[in-house]
Amino acid sequence: MNSYLKRAWAEIHLDRLKSNYEKCSKFLRGNTEFLAVVKANAYGHGDTVVAPYLQKLGIKWFAVSNINEAKHLRNCKVNGNILILGYTSGESVCDIADYDIIQTVTGYEHAKELSQACIKENRKIKVHISLDTGMGRIGVRHISAKENADECEKIIKLEGLDVKGMFTHFAVADSDDKGDIEYTNKQRQLIIDTDNELQLRGIKLETVHYLNSAGATYLKDDRSALARYGIMLYGLHPNAYLEMGCELEPVMELKTVVAHIKTISKDDYVSYGRTFKSNGDIKVATLTIGYADGYSRLLSSKAEVLINGKRAKIIGRVCMDQLMVDVTDIDVKVGDVATMFGRDGNDIITADELACIYGTIGYEIVCGISKRVPRVIIDGGKIVEVLE
Ligand SMILES: *Cc1c(COP(=O)(O)O)cnc(C)c1O
């Protein structure tokens, strides 16, 4: 066993990433192109491996959250279009221009800030205008398409900005509630109407887009220029309680090892706070993973792990670097692998399943796996790289 496979590690299965990409692509209609959202270190999966791999599969569009993530991608030879989805200050215009990045503008004020910086530095940058059609986060935000188009026109006239596109983001595209579906359709209609209004005024933006994973999967839209796929690419659900319409495989598996085994007796306690008290003789295994690795303390006494194909329940509180499980019914020895989420034998624990236990989403679990956990990249059953 390699040294990085002795404490806690995250396996990243590239063949599953490929298969998820192919399955997600089947939802695309018309001329919609695939955009891979690789913000937050590719949702914790390792952007320096994930993005170049996806590029080799033919993906030409990538999205990140900030300029550092964008530069990171360029530095690992991603040469497709890179869109920064959020605010970047005027101080970064040289980097944006030099690295050929597309920056989002969050409204006229932000556009002016970027424009002034461009004039000062004698640069020109590519931008997409964000339109707030109901997410309430960033973007040009008016009730009518006409007013939206007015503000877009003002932005387009600014010196130093090359407005290449416009996009919006859905708030509830992952819901099957009737009111939510109407809300999403209204959001979609407003960006389409704004685009039409701009075209009436002789302005044709190259790339107008609005689909995220859920939108691309559920909407049957053929007009968005891009489908910005994040979570489904990584094999998780936008909404853990809804079917995705295709079988995706989680790309990440989180594993650790059994470090210590003992038997405790009736009335013995386990871990901080004495929250667990034994009812009788049980066999306890200590695993070398904890909340500092991104395995939440909120899972204390609630979640299960897989050891030798069987489920073992966490007992007592999750510690910073270790946690304890009940292995009374499992044949186990020191050094055996424990799967916190992932597949073992016929059983699987998913990040979505863990998320439901403590009221979050799979997204937060995978991007919360911390830096000290090495990412072990696996392709065709073989380790091809380790990101430490
Ligand atoms: C994160 C993000 C996405 C991807 O969303 P998923 O639900 O992961 O597909 C798409 N668009 C924007 C603007 C985002 O911020």
Short mmCIF file of C-alpha atoms and ligand atoms in Angstrom, two decimals:
data_model
loop_
_atom_site.label_atom_id
_atom_site.label_comp_id
_atom_site.label_asym_id
_atom_site.label_seq_id
_atom_site.Cartn_x
_atom_site.Cartn_y
_atom_site.Cartn_z
CA MET A 1 0.00 0.00 0.00
CA ASN A 2 1.33 3.46 -0.93
CA SER A 3 2.00 5.95 1.86
CA TYR A 4 -0.90 8.22 0.83
CA LEU A 5 -3.21 5.24 1.17
CA LYS A 6 -2.41 4.92 4.88
CA ARG A 7 -4.55 7.62 6.45
CA ALA A 8 -7.33 9.31 4.48
CA TRP A 9 -7.64 9.93 0.76
CA ALA A 10 -10.17 10.78 -1.93
CA GLU A 11 -10.24 8.65 -5.05
CA ILE A 12 -11.17 10.47 -8.25
CA HIS A 13 -12.38 8.06 -10.91
CA LEU A 14 -11.81 9.60 -14.35
CA ASP A 15 -13.63 6.88 -16.29
CA ARG A 16 -16.80 7.80 -14.37
CA LEU A 17 -16.26 11.49 -15.15
CA LYS A 18 -16.14 10.55 -18.82
CA SER A 19 -19.26 8.43 -18.60
CA ASN A 20 -21.15 11.19 -16.72
CA TYR A 21 -20.08 13.69 -19.37
CA GLU A 22 -21.39 11.46 -22.13
CA LYS A 23 -24.71 10.90 -20.33
CA CYS A 24 -25.17 14.61 -19.56
CA SER A 25 -24.38 15.48 -23.20
CA LYS A 26 -27.39 13.45 -24.33
CA PHE A 27 -29.68 16.07 -22.76
CA LEU A 28 -28.34 18.83 -25.02
CA ARG A 29 -30.58 20.03 -27.83
CA GLY A 30 -30.18 22.43 -30.73
CA ASN A 31 -26.79 24.13 -30.77
CA THR A 32 -26.31 24.09 -27.02
CA GLU A 33 -22.64 23.51 -26.14
CA PHE A 34 -21.32 21.84 -23.02
CA LEU A 35 -19.65 24.04 -20.40
CA ALA A 36 -17.89 22.30 -17.52
CA VAL A 37 -18.16 24.16 -14.22
CA VAL A 38 -14.84 23.52 -12.46
CA LYS A 39 -15.00 26.19 -9.75
CA ALA A 40 -13.84 25.39 -6.20
CA ASN A 41 -11.11 23.02 -7.38
CA ALA A 42 -13.62 21.21 -9.62
CA TYR A 43 -16.04 20.75 -6.72
CA GLY A 44 -13.14 19.39 -4.68
CA HIS A 45 -12.11 16.83 -7.32
CA GLY A 46 -8.84 18.52 -8.42
CA ASP A 47 -9.16 21.08 -11.22
CA THR A 48 -5.62 20.57 -12.55
CA VAL A 49 -6.53 17.02 -13.52
CA VAL A 50 -10.27 17.32 -14.17
CA ALA A 51 -10.18 20.31 -16.53
CA PRO A 52 -7.40 19.06 -18.87
CA TYR A 53 -9.08 15.63 -18.90
CA LEU A 54 -12.42 17.16 -19.90
CA GLN A 55 -10.66 19.26 -22.52
CA LYS A 56 -9.28 16.07 -24.07
CA LEU A 57 -12.85 14.75 -24.27
CA GLY A 58 -13.73 17.77 -26.40
CA ILE A 59 -15.10 20.31 -23.92
CA LYS A 60 -14.31 23.88 -25.03
CA TRP A 61 -15.96 25.91 -22.27
CA PHE A 62 -15.03 26.08 -18.57
CA ALA A 63 -16.33 28.20 -15.70
CA VAL A 64 -14.65 29.16 -12.42
CA SER A 65 -15.39 31.50 -9.54
CA ASN A 66 -12.42 33.88 -9.58
CA ILE A 67 -9.29 35.02 -11.36
CA ASN A 68 -6.95 32.74 -9.40
CA GLU A 69 -8.94 29.67 -10.41
CA ALA A 70 -8.91 30.92 -14.01
CA LYS A 71 -5.10 31.40 -14.04
CA HIS A 72 -4.73 27.98 -12.42
CA LEU A 73 -6.53 26.41 -15.40
CA ARG A 74 -4.46 28.29 -17.99
CA ASN A 75 -1.30 27.18 -16.16
CA CYS A 76 -2.30 23.55 -16.61
CA LYS A 77 -2.82 24.02 -20.36
CA VAL A 78 -6.55 24.58 -20.55
CA ASN A 79 -6.86 26.66 -23.70
CA GLY A 80 -10.64 26.76 -24.18
CA ASN A 81 -12.96 29.56 -23.11
CA ILE A 82 -12.82 30.29 -19.38
CA LEU A 83 -15.67 32.26 -17.82
CA ILE A 84 -15.40 33.74 -14.31
CA LEU A 85 -18.92 33.49 -12.87
CA GLY A 86 -18.66 36.15 -10.16
CA TYR A 87 -17.36 39.62 -9.31
CA THR A 88 -13.70 40.46 -9.96
CA SER A 89 -12.29 43.86 -9.04
CA GLY A 90 -10.84 46.30 -11.56
CA GLU A 91 -7.36 45.53 -10.22
CA SER A 92 -7.41 42.25 -12.13
CA VAL A 93 -8.04 43.58 -15.66
CA CYS A 94 -4.44 42.97 -16.78
CA ASP A 95 -4.63 39.33 -15.67
CA ILE A 96 -8.05 38.94 -17.28
CA ALA A 97 -6.67 40.30 -20.57
CA ASP A 98 -3.29 38.53 -20.45
CA TYR A 99 -4.82 35.15 -19.63
CA ASP A 100 -7.66 35.69 -22.14
CA ILE A 101 -10.41 35.14 -19.58
CA ILE A 102 -14.08 36.10 -19.93
CA GLN A 103 -15.25 38.14 -16.92
CA THR A 104 -18.83 38.39 -15.68
CA VAL A 105 -20.17 41.90 -15.10
CA THR A 106 -22.63 42.12 -12.23
CA GLY A 107 -24.33 45.31 -13.41
CA TYR A 108 -23.60 48.81 -14.75
CA GLU A 109 -21.57 49.89 -11.67
CA HIS A 110 -19.23 46.91 -11.95
CA ALA A 111 -18.98 47.40 -15.71
CA LYS A 112 -17.89 51.00 -15.12
CA GLU A 113 -15.26 49.91 -12.60
CA LEU A 114 -13.81 47.39 -15.08
CA SER A 115 -14.03 49.85 -17.97
CA GLN A 116 -12.14 52.56 -16.08
CA ALA A 117 -9.44 50.07 -15.12
CA CYS A 118 -9.18 48.96 -18.75
CA ILE A 119 -8.82 52.55 -19.94
CA LYS A 120 -6.10 53.19 -17.33
CA GLU A 121 -4.18 50.04 -18.28
CA ASN A 122 -4.92 50.40 -21.99
CA ARG A 123 -6.48 46.92 -22.16
CA LYS A 124 -9.63 45.37 -23.52
CA ILE A 125 -11.37 42.45 -21.80
CA LYS A 126 -14.11 40.04 -22.85
CA VAL A 127 -17.19 40.03 -20.64
CA HIS A 128 -20.57 38.36 -20.23
CA ILE A 129 -23.35 40.38 -18.63
CA SER A 130 -25.06 38.68 -15.71
CA LEU A 131 -28.83 39.09 -15.71
CA ASP A 132 -30.70 38.66 -12.43
CA THR A 133 -33.99 37.14 -13.51
CA GLY A 134 -34.90 35.83 -10.07
CA MET A 135 -31.86 34.33 -8.36
CA GLY A 136 -31.32 37.55 -6.41
CA ARG A 137 -27.55 37.19 -6.37
CA ILE A 138 -25.77 39.27 -9.06
CA GLY A 139 -26.76 40.85 -12.34
CA VAL A 140 -28.73 43.49 -14.18
CA ARG A 141 -32.14 43.36 -12.57
CA HIS A 142 -35.31 44.95 -13.93
CA ILE A 143 -38.91 43.83 -14.29
CA SER A 144 -39.03 44.34 -18.03
CA ALA A 145 -36.90 43.14 -20.92
CA LYS A 146 -36.83 46.73 -22.22
CA GLU A 147 -35.21 48.12 -19.05
CA ASN A 148 -32.76 45.19 -18.97
CA ALA A 149 -31.82 45.96 -22.58
CA ASP A 150 -31.35 49.66 -21.71
CA GLU A 151 -28.81 48.80 -18.99
CA CYS A 152 -27.09 46.23 -21.24
CA GLU A 153 -26.79 48.87 -23.97
CA LYS A 154 -25.15 51.26 -21.52
CA ILE A 155 -22.66 48.52 -20.59
CA ILE A 156 -21.98 47.65 -24.24
CA LYS A 157 -21.10 51.30 -24.98
CA LEU A 158 -18.37 51.38 -22.31
CA GLU A 159 -14.79 51.56 -23.54
CA GLY A 160 -12.50 48.61 -22.83
CA LEU A 161 -15.26 46.01 -22.60
CA ASP A 162 -15.95 43.54 -25.36
CA VAL A 163 -19.42 42.20 -24.47
CA LYS A 164 -19.50 38.66 -25.83
CA GLY A 165 -22.51 37.29 -24.04
CA MET A 166 -25.16 37.39 -21.36
CA PHE A 167 -26.36 34.79 -18.89
CA THR A 168 -28.72 34.16 -16.03
CA HIS A 169 -28.81 31.59 -13.25
CA PHE A 170 -31.83 29.56 -12.12
CA ALA A 171 -32.84 29.42 -8.48
CA VAL A 172 -35.14 26.38 -8.48
CA ALA A 173 -34.52 24.44 -11.70
CA ASP A 174 -33.96 21.34 -9.52
CA SER A 175 -37.52 21.32 -8.17
CA ASP A 176 -40.62 19.52 -9.44
CA ASP A 177 -42.97 21.82 -7.51
CA LYS A 178 -45.49 23.48 -9.84
CA GLY A 179 -44.78 26.99 -8.57
CA ASP A 180 -41.04 26.44 -8.90
CA ILE A 181 -41.38 25.19 -12.47
CA GLU A 182 -43.36 28.34 -13.33
CA TYR A 183 -40.67 30.45 -11.65
CA THR A 184 -37.93 28.84 -13.75
CA ASN A 185 -39.94 29.33 -16.94
CA LYS A 186 -40.39 33.00 -16.05
CA GLN A 187 -36.65 33.38 -15.48
CA ARG A 188 -35.96 31.75 -18.84
CA GLN A 189 -38.52 33.90 -20.62
CA LEU A 190 -37.05 37.13 -19.23
CA ILE A 191 -33.55 36.44 -20.56
CA ILE A 192 -34.96 35.37 -23.93
CA ASP A 193 -37.10 38.54 -24.10
CA THR A 194 -34.09 40.67 -23.15
CA ASP A 195 -32.02 39.00 -25.88
CA ASN A 196 -34.84 39.58 -28.41
CA GLU A 197 -35.13 43.23 -27.37
CA LEU A 198 -31.37 43.71 -27.88
CA GLN A 199 -31.62 42.08 -31.31
CA LEU A 200 -34.45 44.49 -32.25
CA ARG A 201 -31.99 47.26 -31.43
CA GLY A 202 -29.39 45.69 -33.72
CA ILE A 203 -27.30 44.08 -30.99
CA LYS A 204 -26.58 40.39 -31.41
CA LEU A 205 -24.69 38.85 -28.50
CA GLU A 206 -22.65 35.76 -29.41
CA THR A 207 -23.34 33.63 -26.36
CA VAL A 208 -26.59 33.88 -24.38
CA HIS A 209 -26.92 31.09 -21.82
CA TYR A 210 -28.88 30.03 -18.75
CA LEU A 211 -28.87 26.27 -18.17
CA ASN A 212 -27.25 24.67 -15.11
CA SER A 213 -27.24 20.88 -14.50
CA ALA A 214 -30.88 20.80 -13.41
CA GLY A 215 -32.07 23.19 -16.14
CA ALA A 216 -30.26 21.24 -18.86
CA THR A 217 -31.70 17.98 -17.59
CA TYR A 218 -35.31 18.94 -16.92
CA LEU A 219 -36.14 21.87 -19.25
CA LYS A 220 -35.86 20.44 -22.79
CA ASP A 221 -34.51 23.81 -23.94
CA ASP A 222 -32.86 24.28 -27.31
CA ARG A 223 -32.05 27.97 -27.16
CA SER A 224 -29.39 28.40 -24.45
CA ALA A 225 -25.96 28.64 -26.12
CA LEU A 226 -24.38 26.77 -23.22
CA ALA A 227 -25.35 24.19 -20.63
CA ARG A 228 -23.26 24.95 -17.55
CA TYR A 229 -22.90 21.49 -16.06
CA GLY A 230 -21.43 21.23 -12.57
CA ILE A 231 -22.77 18.75 -10.03
CA MET A 232 -24.02 16.09 -12.47
CA LEU A 233 -20.65 15.90 -14.16
CA TYR A 234 -19.34 14.76 -10.78
CA GLY A 235 -22.12 12.19 -10.52
CA LEU A 236 -24.23 13.81 -7.81
CA HIS A 237 -27.84 15.05 -7.86
CA PRO A 238 -28.86 18.72 -8.09
CA ASN A 239 -31.70 17.58 -5.83
CA ALA A 240 -31.10 14.33 -3.95
CA TYR A 241 -34.84 13.67 -3.76
CA LEU A 242 -35.42 13.77 -7.55
CA GLU A 243 -34.51 11.26 -10.24
CA MET A 244 -31.99 12.56 -12.78
CA GLY A 245 -33.31 10.60 -15.73
CA CYS A 246 -29.97 8.87 -16.19
CA GLU A 247 -27.60 6.72 -14.17
CA LEU A 248 -24.61 8.78 -13.10
CA GLU A 249 -21.76 7.47 -10.97
CA PRO A 250 -20.20 9.58 -8.21
CA VAL A 251 -16.64 10.41 -9.31
CA MET A 252 -15.23 10.88 -5.80
CA GLU A 253 -14.89 8.22 -3.11
CA LEU A 254 -13.60 9.09 0.35
CA LYS A 255 -11.60 6.41 2.11
CA THR A 256 -9.62 5.82 5.26
CA VAL A 257 -8.21 2.88 7.23
CA VAL A 258 -8.87 1.04 10.46
CA ALA A 259 -6.11 2.07 12.87
CA HIS A 260 -7.16 0.39 16.09
CA ILE A 261 -9.66 -2.23 17.29
CA LYS A 262 -10.88 -2.99 20.81
CA THR A 263 -13.81 -4.45 22.67
CA ILE A 264 -15.62 -2.31 25.21
CA SER A 265 -18.14 -3.34 27.87
CA LYS A 266 -21.55 -2.26 29.10
CA ASP A 267 -21.58 1.35 30.36
CA ASP A 268 -18.29 2.27 28.66
CA TYR A 269 -18.21 5.61 26.83
CA VAL A 270 -16.82 6.56 23.43
CA SER A 271 -15.44 9.94 22.34
CA TYR A 272 -15.82 13.57 23.48
CA GLY A 273 -18.83 14.54 25.48
CA ARG A 274 -19.63 10.95 26.50
CA THR A 275 -22.55 11.05 24.07
CA PHE A 276 -22.21 7.31 23.38
CA LYS A 277 -22.59 4.78 26.22
CA SER A 278 -22.39 1.09 25.40
CA ASN A 279 -25.30 -1.25 26.18
CA GLY A 280 -23.04 -4.28 26.27
CA ASP A 281 -19.88 -5.79 24.85
CA ILE A 282 -19.17 -4.31 21.43
CA LYS A 283 -16.20 -4.21 19.06
CA VAL A 284 -15.05 -0.69 18.21
CA ALA A 285 -12.78 0.38 15.35
CA THR A 286 -11.01 3.73 15.22
CA LEU A 287 -10.64 5.29 11.76
CA THR A 288 -8.07 7.92 10.77
CA ILE A 289 -10.35 10.60 9.40
CA GLY A 290 -12.19 13.47 11.05
CA TYR A 291 -13.79 16.84 10.60
CA ALA A 292 -10.45 18.48 9.67
CA ASP A 293 -10.60 16.29 6.56
CA GLY A 294 -14.04 17.66 5.72
CA TYR A 295 -16.03 14.81 7.22
CA SER A 296 -18.55 16.81 9.23
CA ARG A 297 -18.92 16.57 12.99
CA LEU A 298 -22.66 16.85 12.33
CA LEU A 299 -22.49 13.21 11.21
CA SER A 300 -21.57 12.09 14.77
CA SER A 301 -23.61 9.03 15.84
CA LYS A 302 -25.67 9.33 12.63
CA ALA A 303 -23.80 8.22 9.53
CA GLU A 304 -22.51 4.81 8.53
CA VAL A 305 -19.32 3.76 6.76
CA LEU A 306 -18.57 0.66 4.69
CA ILE A 307 -15.97 -1.83 5.84
CA ASN A 308 -15.45 -5.09 3.94
CA GLY A 309 -18.78 -4.58 2.20
CA LYS A 310 -20.77 -4.07 5.42
CA ARG A 311 -22.20 -1.00 7.14
CA ALA A 312 -20.68 0.18 10.42
CA LYS A 313 -22.31 2.96 12.41
CA ILE A 314 -20.36 5.92 13.76
CA ILE A 315 -20.53 5.98 17.54
CA GLY A 316 -19.92 9.12 19.57
CA ARG A 317 -18.58 12.38 18.25
CA VAL A 318 -16.47 12.73 15.14
CA CYS A 319 -13.08 14.11 16.29
CA MET A 320 -10.74 16.38 14.33
CA ASP A 321 -8.61 13.56 12.89
CA GLN A 322 -10.27 10.32 14.01
CA LEU A 323 -13.65 8.75 14.60
CA MET A 324 -15.03 5.49 16.01
CA VAL A 325 -17.41 2.95 14.47
CA ASP A 326 -19.21 -0.13 15.78
CA VAL A 327 -17.76 -3.19 14.01
CA THR A 328 -19.25 -5.87 16.27
CA ASP A 329 -20.73 -7.76 13.30
CA ILE A 330 -17.89 -7.23 10.87
CA ASP A 331 -14.80 -9.33 10.27
CA VAL A 332 -12.17 -6.61 10.42
CA LYS A 333 -8.47 -6.10 11.10
CA VAL A 334 -6.13 -3.13 11.48
CA GLY A 335 -5.23 -1.71 8.05
CA ASP A 336 -8.56 -2.59 6.42
CA VAL A 337 -10.04 0.14 4.23
CA ALA A 338 -13.14 2.01 5.38
CA THR A 339 -15.25 3.84 2.78
CA MET A 340 -16.83 7.03 4.11
CA PHE A 341 -18.64 7.48 0.82
CA GLY A 342 -18.25 5.41 -2.29
CA ARG A 343 -18.78 1.80 -3.26
CA ASP A 344 -17.67 -1.30 -1.34
CA GLY A 345 -18.92 -4.67 -2.54
CA ASN A 346 -22.62 -4.44 -3.37
CA ASP A 347 -23.30 -1.42 -1.21
CA ILE A 348 -22.76 2.27 -1.85
CA ILE A 349 -22.89 5.36 0.36
CA THR A 350 -23.18 8.58 -1.63
CA ALA A 351 -22.30 12.16 -0.68
CA ASP A 352 -25.98 12.90 -1.38
CA GLU A 353 -26.99 10.32 1.26
CA LEU A 354 -24.67 11.88 3.85
CA ALA A 355 -25.88 15.36 2.93
CA CYS A 356 -29.48 14.37 3.65
CA ILE A 357 -28.50 13.21 7.15
CA TYR A 358 -27.46 16.67 8.28
CA GLY A 359 -29.48 18.90 6.03
CA THR A 360 -27.02 20.00 3.40
CA ILE A 361 -26.36 19.08 -0.24
CA GLY A 362 -23.84 16.78 -1.88
CA TYR A 363 -22.15 19.87 -3.37
CA GLU A 364 -21.05 21.04 0.09
CA ILE A 365 -19.68 17.64 1.02
CA VAL A 366 -17.42 17.15 -2.00
CA CYS A 367 -16.10 20.71 -2.09
CA GLY A 368 -15.60 20.58 1.67
CA ILE A 369 -13.13 17.67 1.56
CA SER A 370 -10.09 19.50 2.82
CA LYS A 371 -6.70 20.17 1.36
CA ARG A 372 -4.84 17.70 3.55
CA VAL A 373 -6.71 14.81 1.89
CA PRO A 374 -4.68 13.67 -1.14
CA ARG A 375 -6.67 13.22 -4.35
CA VAL A 376 -5.73 9.87 -5.84
CA ILE A 377 -6.55 10.01 -9.54
CA ILE A 378 -7.67 6.67 -10.98
CA ASP A 379 -8.27 5.80 -14.61
CA GLY A 380 -9.18 2.32 -15.81
CA GLY A 381 -8.61 0.92 -12.31
CA LYS A 382 -5.04 2.25 -12.10
CA ILE A 383 -3.60 5.15 -10.11
CA VAL A 384 -2.37 7.68 -12.65
CA GLU A 385 -1.54 10.64 -10.41
CA VAL A 386 -1.72 11.78 -6.80
CA LEU A 387 -2.50 15.42 -5.96
CA GLU A 388 -1.11 16.22 -2.52
C1 LIG B 1 -22.16 26.78 -9.88
C2 LIG B 1 -22.87 27.32 -11.04
C3 LIG B 1 -23.35 26.45 -12.05
C4 LIG B 1 -23.32 24.95 -11.94
O1 LIG B 1 -24.42 24.50 -11.19
P1 LIG B 1 -24.71 22.95 -11.00
O2 LIG B 1 -25.97 22.90 -10.23
O3 LIG B 1 -23.56 22.39 -10.23
O4 LIG B 1 -24.81 22.37 -12.36
C5 LIG B 1 -23.88 27.02 -13.19
N1 LIG B 1 -23.97 28.37 -13.31
C6 LIG B 1 -23.57 29.22 -12.35
C7 LIG B 1 -23.72 30.68 -12.54
C8 LIG B 1 -23.02 28.73 -11.18
O5 LIG B 1 -22.63 29.57 -10.22
#
